[in-house]
Amino acid sequence: MVILDIMMPGVDGLTFAGNQEALNIPVLMLSAKSQDMDKIMGLATGADDYLTKPFNPLELVARVKSLLRRYLYLNPDRQKNEGDNSTVAVRGLRVDRKSHTVTVYDREVALTPTEFEILFLLAKNKGIVLSSEDIFEKVWRERYYESNNTVMVHIRKIREKIEENPSEPEFIKTVWGVGYRIDP
């Protein structure tokens, strides 16, 4: 995903957004320009959403999550097209979908099928923050309800199994108020 401003040094945001369409990635344009024509130009040149300054940071997070959710929903096979993704390795963590195994620094770890799917989802999307809602809907394949703590409980159990110190996780990081990610 790209978040950009119209008035950037070097190349302006409109030119940059126009070039991103070929890459098929979400583009969110931020700008102090709030006239209707500015918004129309931003959206017409390739931005998927347009947010005017000043803005509430929570609105920015909500728009980013919405764009990513739609992108992932409309492109479920994108990573499959980029090579075999049945095995994902992140530093000392290796998740192999074909053999349904997880190893942490060459030590095999037993996970339940649901824990495995959550870990595989996070690992194959390394560097991307996935909300509890995103994780729940992709793993359980049903609608998420806000009071549902299922994902949080499963993340805690996975950390107990793969982390040396679950209270200071090396692999699964919490991004407060947003979700979880595994850093590359």
Coordinates of C-alpha atoms in Angstrom, one line a residue, residues 7-170:
M7 CA 2.6 18.2 -2.8
M8 CA 5.7 16.0 -2.5
P9 CA 9.2 17.1 -3.3
G10 CA 10.5 15.8 -6.6
V11 CA 7.6 14.0 -8.2
D12 CA 4.1 15.2 -7.2
G13 CA 1.6 12.7 -5.8
L14 CA -0.7 12.9 -8.8
T15 CA 2.1 11.7 -11.1
F16 CA 3.2 9.0 -8.7
A17 CA -0.4 7.7 -8.3
G18 CA -0.9 7.5 -12.0
N19 CA 2.2 5.2 -12.3
Q20 CA 1.0 2.9 -9.5
E21 CA -2.1 1.6 -11.3
A22 CA 0.1 -1.0 -13.2
L23 CA 1.3 -2.4 -9.9
N24 CA -2.2 -3.1 -8.6
I25 CA -1.6 -1.8 -5.1
P26 CA -3.9 0.4 -3.0
V27 CA -3.1 4.1 -3.0
L28 CA -4.3 6.5 -0.3
M29 CA -3.7 10.2 -1.0
L30 CA -3.4 12.7 1.8
S31 CA -3.5 16.4 1.0
A32 CA -4.2 19.8 2.4
K33 CA -6.0 20.5 -0.9
S34 CA -9.6 20.1 -0.1
Q35 CA -11.4 21.5 -3.1
D36 CA -13.7 19.0 -4.9
M37 CA -11.6 19.2 -8.1
D38 CA -8.5 18.3 -6.1
K39 CA -10.2 15.2 -4.8
I40 CA -11.5 14.3 -8.2
M41 CA -8.1 14.7 -9.8
G42 CA -6.5 12.5 -7.1
L43 CA -9.0 9.8 -7.5
A44 CA -9.0 10.0 -11.3
T45 CA -5.2 9.7 -11.5
G46 CA -5.1 6.4 -9.6
A47 CA -5.7 7.0 -5.9
D48 CA -8.2 4.6 -4.3
D49 CA -9.1 7.0 -1.5
Y50 CA -8.5 10.6 -0.6
L51 CA -8.2 12.1 2.8
T52 CA -7.8 15.9 3.5
K53 CA -5.6 17.4 6.2
P54 CA -6.1 17.8 9.1
F55 CA -7.5 14.4 9.7
N56 CA -8.1 12.2 12.7
P57 CA -5.4 9.5 13.0
L58 CA -8.1 6.9 13.8
E59 CA -9.8 7.7 10.5
L60 CA -6.5 7.2 8.7
V61 CA -6.1 3.8 10.3
A62 CA -9.7 2.9 9.4
R63 CA -9.2 3.9 5.8
V64 CA -5.9 1.9 5.6
K65 CA -7.6 -1.2 7.0
S66 CA -10.5 -0.8 4.7
L67 CA -8.3 -0.5 1.6
L68 CA -6.1 -3.4 2.6
R69 CA -9.1 -5.6 3.4
R70 CA -10.6 -4.9 0.0
Y71 CA -7.2 -5.4 -1.7
L72 CA -6.7 -8.8 0.0
Y73 CA -10.3 -9.8 -0.7
L74 CA -10.1 -8.9 -4.4
N75 CA -6.5 -10.4 -4.8
P76 CA -6.6 -13.7 -2.8
D77 CA -4.1 -15.4 -5.2
R78 CA -1.7 -12.5 -5.6
Q79 CA 1.1 -14.2 -3.6
K80 CA 0.5 -17.5 -5.4
N81 CA 1.4 -15.8 -8.6
E82 CA 4.7 -14.7 -7.1
G83 CA 6.0 -18.2 -6.6
D84 CA 5.5 -21.2 -4.4
N85 CA 4.2 -19.9 -1.0
S86 CA 3.7 -23.2 0.7
T87 CA 6.7 -22.6 2.9
V88 CA 7.4 -19.3 4.6
A89 CA 10.6 -18.5 6.5
V90 CA 11.1 -15.5 8.7
R91 CA 14.4 -15.3 10.5
G92 CA 14.5 -18.5 12.7
L93 CA 10.8 -19.3 12.1
R94 CA 9.8 -21.7 9.3
V95 CA 6.1 -22.5 8.5
D96 CA 5.6 -25.3 6.0
R97 CA 2.0 -25.7 4.8
K98 CA 2.6 -28.9 2.8
S99 CA 4.0 -30.8 5.8
H100 CA 2.0 -28.8 8.3
T101 CA 5.1 -28.2 10.4
V102 CA 6.5 -25.2 12.3
T103 CA 10.1 -25.0 13.3
V104 CA 11.7 -22.3 15.5
Y105 CA 15.5 -22.3 15.2
D106 CA 15.3 -26.0 14.0
R107 CA 13.1 -27.0 17.0
E108 CA 9.8 -28.4 15.8
V109 CA 6.7 -26.9 17.5
A110 CA 3.3 -28.5 17.6
L111 CA 0.4 -26.2 16.9
T112 CA -3.3 -26.9 16.6
P113 CA -4.7 -26.5 13.0
T114 CA -6.2 -23.1 13.9
E115 CA -3.0 -21.9 15.5
F116 CA -1.1 -23.1 12.4
E117 CA -3.4 -21.2 10.0
I118 CA -3.0 -18.0 12.0
L119 CA 0.7 -18.3 12.1
F120 CA 0.9 -19.1 8.4
L121 CA -1.3 -16.1 7.5
L122 CA 0.9 -13.7 9.6
A123 CA 4.1 -15.2 8.2
K124 CA 3.1 -15.0 4.5
N125 CA 2.0 -11.4 5.1
K126 CA 5.2 -10.5 6.9
G127 CA 5.5 -6.8 7.5
I128 CA 1.8 -6.2 7.1
V129 CA -0.4 -5.5 10.1
L130 CA -3.5 -7.7 10.1
S131 CA -6.3 -6.8 12.4
S132 CA -8.1 -9.3 14.6
E133 CA -11.0 -8.9 12.2
D134 CA -8.9 -9.7 9.2
I135 CA -7.3 -12.8 10.9
F136 CA -10.7 -14.1 12.1
E137 CA -12.4 -13.7 8.8
K138 CA -9.6 -15.4 6.9
V139 CA -9.0 -18.3 9.3
W140 CA -12.5 -19.1 10.5
R141 CA -14.2 -17.9 7.2
E142 CA -17.0 -16.3 9.0
R143 CA -18.0 -12.8 10.1
Y144 CA -16.1 -11.1 13.0
Y145 CA -18.0 -9.6 16.0
E146 CA -16.3 -6.8 17.9
S147 CA -16.5 -8.4 21.3
N148 CA -14.8 -11.5 20.1
N149 CA -11.4 -12.2 21.8
T150 CA -10.8 -15.5 20.0
V151 CA -7.9 -14.2 17.9
M152 CA -6.2 -12.6 21.0
V153 CA -6.4 -15.9 22.9
H154 CA -5.0 -17.9 19.9
I155 CA -2.1 -15.4 19.5
R156 CA -1.3 -15.8 23.2
K157 CA -1.2 -19.6 22.8
I158 CA 1.0 -19.4 19.7
R159 CA 3.4 -17.1 21.5
E160 CA 3.6 -19.5 24.4
K161 CA 4.7 -22.2 21.9
I162 CA 7.0 -20.4 19.6
E163 CA 8.5 -17.5 21.6
E164 CA 11.4 -17.9 24.0
N165 CA 9.8 -15.1 26.2
P166 CA 6.1 -14.7 25.3
S167 CA 5.9 -11.4 27.1
E168 CA 8.6 -9.9 24.8
P169 CA 7.8 -11.6 21.5
E170 CA 10.5 -11.9 18.8

